[in-house]
GROMACS .gro file of C-alpha atoms in nm:
model
  223
    1UNK     CA    1   5.921  -1.676   0.084
    2UNK     CA    2   5.906  -1.281   0.236
    3UNK     CA    3   5.602  -1.235   0.479
    4UNK     CA    4   5.293  -1.045   0.336
    5UNK     CA    5   5.240  -0.903   0.639
    6UNK     CA    6   5.454  -0.653   0.853
    7UNK     CA    7   5.376  -0.679   1.297
    8UNK     CA    8   5.418  -0.368   1.484
    9UNK     CA    9   5.817  -0.406   1.588
   10UNK     CA   10   5.871  -0.404   1.970
   11UNK     CA   11   6.288  -0.374   1.964
   12UNK     CA   12   6.564  -0.160   1.919
   13UNK     CA   13   6.565  -0.143   1.523
   14UNK     CA   14   6.988  -0.121   1.549
   15UNK     CA   15   6.979  -0.455   1.673
   16UNK     CA   16   6.924  -0.772   1.410
   17UNK     CA   17   7.028  -0.579   1.066
   18UNK     CA   18   7.011  -0.219   1.132
   19UNK     CA   19   7.344  -0.192   1.372
   20UNK     CA   20   7.536  -0.245   1.011
   21UNK     CA   21   7.396   0.017   0.815
   22UNK     CA   22   7.607   0.322   0.925
   23UNK     CA   23   7.948   0.166   0.866
   24UNK     CA   24   7.871  -0.041   0.578
   25UNK     CA   25   7.785   0.269   0.347
   26UNK     CA   26   8.148   0.373   0.446
   27UNK     CA   27   8.243  -0.030   0.301
   28UNK     CA   28   8.339  -0.157   0.621
   29UNK     CA   29   8.304  -0.412   0.721
   30UNK     CA   30   8.266  -0.500   0.419
   31UNK     CA   31   8.151  -0.381   0.009
   32UNK     CA   32   7.935  -0.692   0.012
   33UNK     CA   33   7.706  -0.889   0.284
   34UNK     CA   34   7.551  -1.148   0.108
   35UNK     CA   35   7.257  -1.408   0.236
   36UNK     CA   36   7.161  -1.767   0.171
   37UNK     CA   37   6.828  -1.961   0.191
   38UNK     CA   38   6.772  -2.316   0.155
   39UNK     CA   39   6.408  -2.407   0.124
   40UNK     CA   40   6.232  -2.506   0.464
   41UNK     CA   41   6.382  -2.749   0.727
   42UNK     CA   42   6.693  -2.698   0.507
   43UNK     CA   43   7.032  -2.560   0.601
   44UNK     CA   44   7.347  -2.441   0.426
   45UNK     CA   45   7.623  -2.474   0.576
   46UNK     CA   46   7.834  -2.175   0.609
   47UNK     CA   47   8.200  -2.330   0.605
   48UNK     CA   48   8.127  -2.507   0.237
   49UNK     CA   49   8.021  -2.180   0.145
   50UNK     CA   50   8.377  -1.994   0.242
   51UNK     CA   51   8.541  -2.285   0.105
   52UNK     CA   52   8.284  -2.207  -0.254
   53UNK     CA   53   8.403  -1.859  -0.277
   54UNK     CA   54   8.791  -1.982  -0.155
   55UNK     CA   55   8.834  -1.940   0.196
   56UNK     CA   56   9.189  -2.072   0.362
   57UNK     CA   57   9.059  -2.412   0.443
   58UNK     CA   58   9.344  -2.440   0.712
   59UNK     CA   59   9.194  -2.169   0.907
   60UNK     CA   60   8.848  -2.236   0.846
   61UNK     CA   61   8.939  -2.607   0.966
   62UNK     CA   62   9.122  -2.446   1.252
   63UNK     CA   63   8.783  -2.243   1.373
   64UNK     CA   64   8.968  -1.920   1.330
   65UNK     CA   65   8.781  -1.630   1.418
   66UNK     CA   66   8.804  -1.232   1.318
   67UNK     CA   67   8.991  -1.166   1.686
   68UNK     CA   68   9.224  -1.403   1.527
   69UNK     CA   69   9.314  -1.206   1.247
   70UNK     CA   70   9.331  -0.884   1.469
   71UNK     CA   71   9.542  -0.986   1.678
   72UNK     CA   72   9.857  -1.094   1.441
   73UNK     CA   73  10.053  -0.744   1.445
   74UNK     CA   74   9.834  -0.563   1.656
   75UNK     CA   75   9.562  -0.612   1.385
   76UNK     CA   76   9.843  -0.409   1.115
   77UNK     CA   77   9.890  -0.715   0.921
   78UNK     CA   78   9.440  -0.786   0.929
   79UNK     CA   79   9.398  -0.426   0.774
   80UNK     CA   80   9.696  -0.417   0.524
   81UNK     CA   81   9.494  -0.789   0.437
   82UNK     CA   82   9.166  -0.696   0.533
   83UNK     CA   83   9.009  -0.708   0.184
   84UNK     CA   84   9.178  -0.978   0.151
   85UNK     CA   85   8.925  -1.178   0.368
   86UNK     CA   86   8.570  -1.261   0.480
   87UNK     CA   87   8.325  -1.409   0.754
   88UNK     CA   88   8.093  -1.584   0.741
   89UNK     CA   89   7.829  -1.739   0.947
   90UNK     CA   90   7.414  -1.808   0.994
   91UNK     CA   91   7.232  -1.636   1.194
   92UNK     CA   92   6.778  -1.604   1.116
   93UNK     CA   93   6.796  -1.870   0.918
   94UNK     CA   94   7.051  -1.729   0.628
   95UNK     CA   95   7.397  -1.820   0.577
   96UNK     CA   96   7.585  -1.466   0.557
   97UNK     CA   97   7.907  -1.407   0.398
   98UNK     CA   98   8.024  -1.034   0.385
   99UNK     CA   99   8.380  -0.972   0.198
  100UNK     CA  100   8.540  -0.722  -0.069
  101UNK     CA  101   8.631  -0.906  -0.353
  102UNK     CA  102   8.525  -1.243  -0.473
  103UNK     CA  103   8.833  -1.385  -0.539
  104UNK     CA  104   8.977  -1.552  -0.911
  105UNK     CA  105   8.818  -1.936  -0.868
  106UNK     CA  106   8.487  -1.898  -0.655
  107UNK     CA  107   8.228  -2.138  -0.776
  108UNK     CA  108   8.477  -2.310  -0.935
  109UNK     CA  109   8.305  -2.666  -0.860
  110UNK     CA  110   7.978  -2.517  -0.972
  111UNK     CA  111   7.846  -2.882  -0.902
  112UNK     CA  112   7.881  -2.864  -0.550
  113UNK     CA  113   7.796  -2.528  -0.503
  114UNK     CA  114   7.456  -2.675  -0.658
  115UNK     CA  115   7.435  -2.897  -0.375
  116UNK     CA  116   7.390  -2.584  -0.123
  117UNK     CA  117   7.090  -2.619  -0.249
  118UNK     CA  118   7.031  -2.214  -0.263
  119UNK     CA  119   6.698  -2.095  -0.300
  120UNK     CA  120   6.700  -1.717  -0.196
  121UNK     CA  121   7.047  -1.481  -0.232
  122UNK     CA  122   7.045  -1.121  -0.125
  123UNK     CA  123   7.322  -0.894  -0.136
  124UNK     CA  124   7.379  -0.639  -0.022
  125UNK     CA  125   7.718  -0.452  -0.242
  126UNK     CA  126   7.836  -0.052  -0.151
  127UNK     CA  127   8.021   0.156  -0.384
  128UNK     CA  128   8.033   0.458  -0.122
  129UNK     CA  129   8.329   0.609  -0.328
  130UNK     CA  130   8.070   0.640  -0.634
  131UNK     CA  131   7.762   0.677  -0.328
  132UNK     CA  132   7.621   0.337  -0.513
  133UNK     CA  133   7.443   0.116  -0.268
  134UNK     CA  134   7.219  -0.144  -0.467
  135UNK     CA  135   7.026  -0.450  -0.339
  136UNK     CA  136   6.945  -0.713  -0.542
  137UNK     CA  137   6.694  -1.036  -0.419
  138UNK     CA  138   6.726  -1.362  -0.600
  139UNK     CA  139   6.501  -1.623  -0.531
  140UNK     CA  140   6.476  -2.016  -0.690
  141UNK     CA  141   6.680  -1.830  -0.981
  142UNK     CA  142   6.573  -1.579  -1.057
  143UNK     CA  143   6.588  -1.133  -0.998
  144UNK     CA  144   6.313  -1.060  -0.761
  145UNK     CA  145   6.334  -0.687  -0.891
  146UNK     CA  146   5.981  -0.621  -1.140
  147UNK     CA  147   6.159  -0.575  -1.434
  148UNK     CA  148   6.424  -0.281  -1.247
  149UNK     CA  149   6.763  -0.295  -1.429
  150UNK     CA  150   6.942  -0.235  -1.102
  151UNK     CA  151   6.798  -0.163  -0.736
  152UNK     CA  152   6.991   0.142  -0.581
  153UNK     CA  153   6.891   0.150  -0.197
  154UNK     CA  154   7.005   0.593  -0.210
  155UNK     CA  155   6.652   0.600  -0.419
  156UNK     CA  156   6.468   0.569  -0.144
  157UNK     CA  157   6.319   0.894   0.030
  158UNK     CA  158   6.163   0.815   0.422
  159UNK     CA  159   5.784   0.820   0.284
  160UNK     CA  160   5.786   0.714  -0.051
  161UNK     CA  161   5.783   0.390  -0.212
  162UNK     CA  162   6.086   0.287  -0.394
  163UNK     CA  163   5.965  -0.024  -0.520
  164UNK     CA  164   5.642  -0.084  -0.804
  165UNK     CA  165   5.320  -0.066  -0.543
  166UNK     CA  166   5.141  -0.405  -0.623
  167UNK     CA  167   5.513  -0.558  -0.750
  168UNK     CA  168   5.737  -0.834  -0.638
  169UNK     CA  169   5.888  -0.609  -0.427
  170UNK     CA  170   5.592  -0.462  -0.265
  171UNK     CA  171   5.654  -0.622   0.065
  172UNK     CA  172   5.991  -0.377   0.136
  173UNK     CA  173   5.756  -0.109   0.042
  174UNK     CA  174   5.509  -0.209   0.353
  175UNK     CA  175   5.818  -0.311   0.598
  176UNK     CA  176   5.927   0.006   0.477
  177UNK     CA  177   5.586   0.211   0.573
  178UNK     CA  178   5.585   0.035   0.935
  179UNK     CA  179   5.967   0.132   1.010
  180UNK     CA  180   5.920   0.445   0.952
  181UNK     CA  181   5.591   0.438   1.209
  182UNK     CA  182   5.742   0.162   1.413
  183UNK     CA  183   6.112   0.392   1.441
  184UNK     CA  184   6.036   0.843   1.410
  185UNK     CA  185   6.368   0.825   1.610
  186UNK     CA  186   6.535   0.674   1.310
  187UNK     CA  187   6.665   0.939   1.106
  188UNK     CA  188   6.924   0.747   0.831
  189UNK     CA  189   6.690   0.594   0.580
  190UNK     CA  190   6.926   0.410   0.547
  191UNK     CA  191   6.930   0.216   0.884
  192UNK     CA  192   6.518   0.228   0.827
  193UNK     CA  193   6.557   0.032   0.442
  194UNK     CA  194   6.818  -0.202   0.681
  195UNK     CA  195   6.550  -0.259   0.920
  196UNK     CA  196   6.272  -0.355   0.704
  197UNK     CA  197   6.501  -0.605   0.514
  198UNK     CA  198   6.521  -0.793   0.887
  199UNK     CA  199   6.123  -0.743   0.942
  200UNK     CA  200   6.026  -0.860   0.590
  201UNK     CA  201   6.328  -1.151   0.531
  202UNK     CA  202   6.447  -1.228   0.848
  203UNK     CA  203   6.835  -1.072   0.755
  204UNK     CA  204   7.070  -1.026   1.106
  205UNK     CA  205   7.415  -1.072   1.147
  206UNK     CA  206   7.541  -1.093   1.430
  207UNK     CA  207   7.559  -0.748   1.661
  208UNK     CA  208   7.818  -0.916   2.009
  209UNK     CA  209   7.980  -1.113   1.720
  210UNK     CA  210   8.159  -0.883   1.547
  211UNK     CA  211   8.231  -0.636   1.800
  212UNK     CA  212   8.374  -0.915   1.952
  213UNK     CA  213   8.616  -1.039   1.698
  214UNK     CA  214   8.362  -1.381   1.764
  215UNK     CA  215   8.279  -1.436   1.419
  216UNK     CA  216   8.390  -1.684   1.179
  217UNK     CA  217   8.638  -1.539   0.960
  218UNK     CA  218   8.998  -1.690   0.718
  219UNK     CA  219   9.091  -1.500   0.430
  220UNK     CA  220   9.104  -1.595   0.032
  221UNK     CA  221   9.337  -1.879  -0.029
  222UNK     CA  222   9.700  -1.812  -0.089
  223UNK     CA  223   9.627  -1.427   0.001
   0.00000   0.00000   0.00000
């Protein structure tokens, strides 16, 4: 459950999640940033989630890292195949899976997917060619969206609440206002938005692991 109150930040806003906001607008490193959380006291196995999506079992078993994929042919091979890859892991109590297109056959084992015990999902998707950036949040199998058909991040303007006040997503409004007050130095509204999602939902990605290529990674099986 998101926090009902938002405390003053007091730390670098470009660490936990917002560091990726700039490149993500250009669909880098991936177009889809997805997060999964189980009930309190439980965790979702990142390897199992990646396998159910369609990650190469041999690479998952070998503990392949992003730097391993990028090391082949001085990175040229990975640049050619990046659209058929994923990165995965755990941070901030969430299990994350970053990818572009979802491969055919993903979630074929529906019982195994259900057994993961997922209670909350967050998807952030970028389609830079169309300037469409969406935020989807599901809890207990139902969308949290105040009956909105699509929640686009581009609707957000500094100083204005993007969601219905008093609605299901009002916690994001409060977190955004807190982020604006805490970090007037941030002029990029996507960074503010991502920071607000970190503060309210706990979303996070390990910046150093991505920078150093230590994040777990794999290609889709058969890609």
